[in-house]
Amino acid sequence: MNIEFRNGLLFTTLEITYNDMSKVLGNIVIDTGASRTLLSQEAVDDLGIRVSGNDEIVTLYGIGGKEHAFVKKVDKITIGNNSICNSKIDFKIIEYDDINGLLGLDILIDAGYILDLKNFRLYQDKLVGDKVLNEE
């Protein structure tokens, strides 16, 4: 799938499914410096993703300092034509109007994504027999 280079950041779109409801989220920053994927709590509120007493609370460290997020297991994350099921995703209020989340290394590595910065594409290589098929 094509990615967009905007304001010095790489943006993509993903679809999140939780309790059999789905929503497409744009303005997701591909962040190879983020160990975990983090999505805006406000962007998924209509899916019923809210903090509860049973949720794990994690501490995130970055350039902005220390912040906290809650973790939920989601049914599926779909990026392009590829889906990752039963992933644990971090959620918190993100204070930027033009960013709905960070696609972190947990999803990028788990799904085996390749980030092609020359052509601004994100894809997976699939080995079928002795041939490698590129899938976007």
PDB file of C-alpha atoms in Angstrom:
ATOM      1  CA  MET A   1       0.000   0.000   0.000  1.00  0.00           C
ATOM      2  CA  ASN A   2       1.132   3.547  -0.611  1.00  0.00           C
ATOM      3  CA  ILE A   3       2.100   5.721   2.300  1.00  0.00           C
ATOM      4  CA  GLU A   4       2.140   9.490   2.446  1.00  0.00           C
ATOM      5  CA  PHE A   5       5.157  11.586   3.402  1.00  0.00           C
ATOM      6  CA  ARG A   6       3.729  14.731   4.980  1.00  0.00           C
ATOM      7  CA  ASN A   7       5.259  17.319   7.336  1.00  0.00           C
ATOM      8  CA  GLY A   8       8.326  15.124   7.771  1.00  0.00           C
ATOM      9  CA  LEU A   9       6.279  12.095   8.882  1.00  0.00           C
ATOM     10  CA  LEU A  10       5.094   8.889   7.197  1.00  0.00           C
ATOM     11  CA  PHE A  11       1.307   8.429   7.293  1.00  0.00           C
ATOM     12  CA  THR A  12      -0.871   5.433   6.571  1.00  0.00           C
ATOM     13  CA  THR A  13      -4.437   4.284   7.146  1.00  0.00           C
ATOM     14  CA  LEU A  14      -5.599   1.275   9.104  1.00  0.00           C
ATOM     15  CA  GLU A  15      -8.864  -0.382   9.982  1.00  0.00           C
ATOM     16  CA  ILE A  16      -9.517  -1.486  13.543  1.00  0.00           C
ATOM     17  CA  THR A  17     -12.133  -4.088  14.510  1.00  0.00           C
ATOM     18  CA  TYR A  18     -13.341  -4.391  18.103  1.00  0.00           C
ATOM     19  CA  ASN A  19     -16.391  -6.373  19.261  1.00  0.00           C
ATOM     20  CA  ASP A  20     -17.336  -6.964  15.599  1.00  0.00           C
ATOM     21  CA  MET A  21     -17.461  -3.228  14.810  1.00  0.00           C
ATOM     22  CA  SER A  22     -14.920  -1.682  12.448  1.00  0.00           C
ATOM     23  CA  LYS A  23     -13.602   1.764  11.742  1.00  0.00           C
ATOM     24  CA  VAL A  24     -11.038   3.134   9.303  1.00  0.00           C
ATOM     25  CA  LEU A  25      -8.526   5.508  10.881  1.00  0.00           C
ATOM     26  CA  GLY A  26      -6.473   7.845   8.741  1.00  0.00           C
ATOM     27  CA  ASN A  27      -3.532   9.953   9.856  1.00  0.00           C
ATOM     28  CA  ILE A  28      -1.666   7.064  11.473  1.00  0.00           C
ATOM     29  CA  VAL A  29       2.057   7.813  11.726  1.00  0.00           C
ATOM     30  CA  ILE A  30       4.396   4.928  10.868  1.00  0.00           C
ATOM     31  CA  ASP A  31       6.812   5.192  13.788  1.00  0.00           C
ATOM     32  CA  THR A  32       9.755   2.788  13.787  1.00  0.00           C
ATOM     33  CA  GLY A  33      10.911   4.464  17.002  1.00  0.00           C
ATOM     34  CA  ALA A  34       7.762   3.368  18.839  1.00  0.00           C
ATOM     35  CA  SER A  35       7.986  -0.096  20.352  1.00  0.00           C
ATOM     36  CA  ARG A  36       4.182  -0.425  20.533  1.00  0.00           C
ATOM     37  CA  THR A  37       1.253   0.751  18.471  1.00  0.00           C
ATOM     38  CA  LEU A  38      -0.704   3.568  20.104  1.00  0.00           C
ATOM     39  CA  LEU A  39      -4.111   4.783  18.926  1.00  0.00           C
ATOM     40  CA  SER A  40      -6.170   7.786  19.907  1.00  0.00           C
ATOM     41  CA  GLN A  41      -8.800   6.892  22.484  1.00  0.00           C
ATOM     42  CA  GLU A  42     -11.040   9.639  21.103  1.00  0.00           C
ATOM     43  CA  ALA A  43     -10.794   8.275  17.531  1.00  0.00           C
ATOM     44  CA  VAL A  44     -12.168   4.875  18.602  1.00  0.00           C
ATOM     45  CA  ASP A  45     -14.641   5.949  21.272  1.00  0.00           C
ATOM     46  CA  ASP A  46     -17.583   5.124  18.981  1.00  0.00           C
ATOM     47  CA  LEU A  47     -16.361   1.494  18.877  1.00  0.00           C
ATOM     48  CA  GLY A  48     -16.729   1.278  22.657  1.00  0.00           C
ATOM     49  CA  ILE A  49     -13.003   1.247  23.333  1.00  0.00           C
ATOM     50  CA  ARG A  50     -12.750   2.894  26.728  1.00  0.00           C
ATOM     51  CA  VAL A  51     -10.597   2.329  29.775  1.00  0.00           C
ATOM     52  CA  SER A  52     -12.041  -0.061  32.352  1.00  0.00           C
ATOM     53  CA  GLY A  53     -10.924  -1.379  35.730  1.00  0.00           C
ATOM     54  CA  ASN A  54      -9.633  -4.619  34.195  1.00  0.00           C
ATOM     55  CA  ASP A  55      -7.315  -2.963  31.654  1.00  0.00           C
ATOM     56  CA  GLU A  56      -3.566  -3.084  31.912  1.00  0.00           C
ATOM     57  CA  ILE A  57      -2.056   0.397  32.303  1.00  0.00           C
ATOM     58  CA  VAL A  58       1.342   0.897  30.696  1.00  0.00           C
ATOM     59  CA  THR A  59       3.887   3.682  30.975  1.00  0.00           C
ATOM     60  CA  LEU A  60       5.243   5.060  27.715  1.00  0.00           C
ATOM     61  CA  TYR A  61       8.565   6.883  27.487  1.00  0.00           C
ATOM     62  CA  GLY A  62       9.555   9.167  24.647  1.00  0.00           C
ATOM     63  CA  ILE A  63      10.893  12.561  23.731  1.00  0.00           C
ATOM     64  CA  GLY A  64       7.826  14.153  25.321  1.00  0.00           C
ATOM     65  CA  GLY A  65       8.564  12.443  28.633  1.00  0.00           C
ATOM     66  CA  LYS A  66       6.492   9.835  30.442  1.00  0.00           C
ATOM     67  CA  GLU A  67       2.828   9.137  29.665  1.00  0.00           C
ATOM     68  CA  HIS A  68       0.290   6.423  30.489  1.00  0.00           C
ATOM     69  CA  ALA A  69      -2.018   4.392  28.254  1.00  0.00           C
ATOM     70  CA  PHE A  70      -4.436   1.513  28.651  1.00  0.00           C
ATOM     71  CA  VAL A  71      -4.171  -1.742  26.714  1.00  0.00           C
ATOM     72  CA  LYS A  72      -7.022  -3.534  24.946  1.00  0.00           C
ATOM     73  CA  LYS A  73      -7.006  -6.664  22.846  1.00  0.00           C
ATOM     74  CA  VAL A  74      -8.693  -5.869  19.522  1.00  0.00           C
ATOM     75  CA  ASP A  75     -10.251  -8.364  17.119  1.00  0.00           C
ATOM     76  CA  LYS A  76      -8.245  -7.223  14.133  1.00  0.00           C
ATOM     77  CA  ILE A  77      -6.011  -4.515  12.693  1.00  0.00           C
ATOM     78  CA  THR A  78      -6.061  -4.299   8.895  1.00  0.00           C
ATOM     79  CA  ILE A  79      -3.408  -2.421   6.956  1.00  0.00           C
ATOM     80  CA  GLY A  80      -3.866  -2.552   3.198  1.00  0.00           C
ATOM     81  CA  ASN A  81      -4.874  -6.106   2.330  1.00  0.00           C
ATOM     82  CA  ASN A  82      -3.269  -7.646   5.417  1.00  0.00           C
ATOM     83  CA  SER A  83      -4.825  -8.280   8.832  1.00  0.00           C
ATOM     84  CA  ILE A  84      -3.366  -9.047  12.226  1.00  0.00           C
ATOM     85  CA  CYS A  85      -5.828 -10.691  14.631  1.00  0.00           C
ATOM     86  CA  ASN A  86      -6.054 -10.521  18.422  1.00  0.00           C
ATOM     87  CA  SER A  87      -3.450  -7.815  18.928  1.00  0.00           C
ATOM     88  CA  LYS A  88      -2.946  -5.846  22.098  1.00  0.00           C
ATOM     89  CA  ILE A  89      -3.004  -2.139  21.305  1.00  0.00           C
ATOM     90  CA  ASP A  90      -2.287   0.858  23.539  1.00  0.00           C
ATOM     91  CA  PHE A  91      -4.831   3.687  23.717  1.00  0.00           C
ATOM     92  CA  LYS A  92      -4.649   7.202  25.142  1.00  0.00           C
ATOM     93  CA  ILE A  93      -5.794  10.709  24.352  1.00  0.00           C
ATOM     94  CA  ILE A  94      -3.492  12.078  21.668  1.00  0.00           C
ATOM     95  CA  GLU A  95      -3.247  15.844  21.796  1.00  0.00           C
ATOM     96  CA  TYR A  96      -2.701  16.407  18.065  1.00  0.00           C
ATOM     97  CA  ASP A  97      -5.677  17.090  15.797  1.00  0.00           C
ATOM     98  CA  ASP A  98      -3.915  15.700  12.731  1.00  0.00           C
ATOM     99  CA  ILE A  99      -2.586  12.418  14.202  1.00  0.00           C
ATOM    100  CA  ASN A 100      -4.826   9.486  15.188  1.00  0.00           C
ATOM    101  CA  GLY A 101      -2.065   7.171  16.322  1.00  0.00           C
ATOM    102  CA  LEU A 102       1.326   5.585  15.868  1.00  0.00           C
ATOM    103  CA  LEU A 103       1.894   2.326  14.012  1.00  0.00           C
ATOM    104  CA  GLY A 104       4.723   0.854  16.067  1.00  0.00           C
ATOM    105  CA  LEU A 105       7.263  -1.906  15.742  1.00  0.00           C
ATOM    106  CA  ASP A 106       5.027  -4.476  17.471  1.00  0.00           C
ATOM    107  CA  ILE A 107       2.664  -4.619  14.467  1.00  0.00           C
ATOM    108  CA  LEU A 108       5.308  -3.853  11.817  1.00  0.00           C
ATOM    109  CA  ILE A 109       7.564  -6.715  12.967  1.00  0.00           C
ATOM    110  CA  ASP A 110       4.783  -9.167  13.852  1.00  0.00           C
ATOM    111  CA  ALA A 111       3.283  -8.853  10.370  1.00  0.00           C
ATOM    112  CA  GLY A 112       6.656  -8.732   8.635  1.00  0.00           C
ATOM    113  CA  TYR A 113       6.078  -5.391   6.929  1.00  0.00           C
ATOM    114  CA  ILE A 114       8.713  -3.899   4.671  1.00  0.00           C
ATOM    115  CA  LEU A 115       8.969  -0.121   4.585  1.00  0.00           C
ATOM    116  CA  ASP A 116      10.118   1.001   1.123  1.00  0.00           C
ATOM    117  CA  LEU A 117      11.184   4.623   1.581  1.00  0.00           C
ATOM    118  CA  LYS A 118      12.308   5.070  -1.999  1.00  0.00           C
ATOM    119  CA  ASN A 119       8.822   4.380  -3.348  1.00  0.00           C
ATOM    120  CA  PHE A 120       6.838   5.265  -0.190  1.00  0.00           C
ATOM    121  CA  ARG A 121       5.196   1.857   0.116  1.00  0.00           C
ATOM    122  CA  LEU A 122       4.456  -0.517   2.969  1.00  0.00           C
ATOM    123  CA  TYR A 123       4.129  -4.180   2.042  1.00  0.00           C
ATOM    124  CA  GLN A 124       4.750  -7.764   3.092  1.00  0.00           C
ATOM    125  CA  ASP A 125       6.807 -10.397   1.316  1.00  0.00           C
ATOM    126  CA  LYS A 126       5.061 -13.759   1.186  1.00  0.00           C
ATOM    127  CA  LEU A 127       7.024 -16.894   0.396  1.00  0.00           C
ATOM    128  CA  VAL A 128       4.969 -19.255  -1.796  1.00  0.00           C
ATOM    129  CA  GLY A 129       6.913 -22.326  -2.845  1.00  0.00           C
ATOM    130  CA  ASP A 130      10.252 -20.936  -3.968  1.00  0.00           C
ATOM    131  CA  LYS A 131       8.850 -17.587  -5.135  1.00  0.00           C
ATOM    132  CA  VAL A 132       8.484 -14.402  -3.142  1.00  0.00           C
ATOM    133  CA  LEU A 133       5.291 -12.498  -3.834  1.00  0.00           C
ATOM    134  CA  ASN A 134       5.075  -8.874  -2.799  1.00  0.00           C
ATOM    135  CA  GLU A 135       1.705  -8.027  -1.261  1.00  0.00           C
ATOM    136  CA  GLU A 136       0.509  -4.499  -0.633  1.00  0.00           C
TER     137      GLU A 136
END
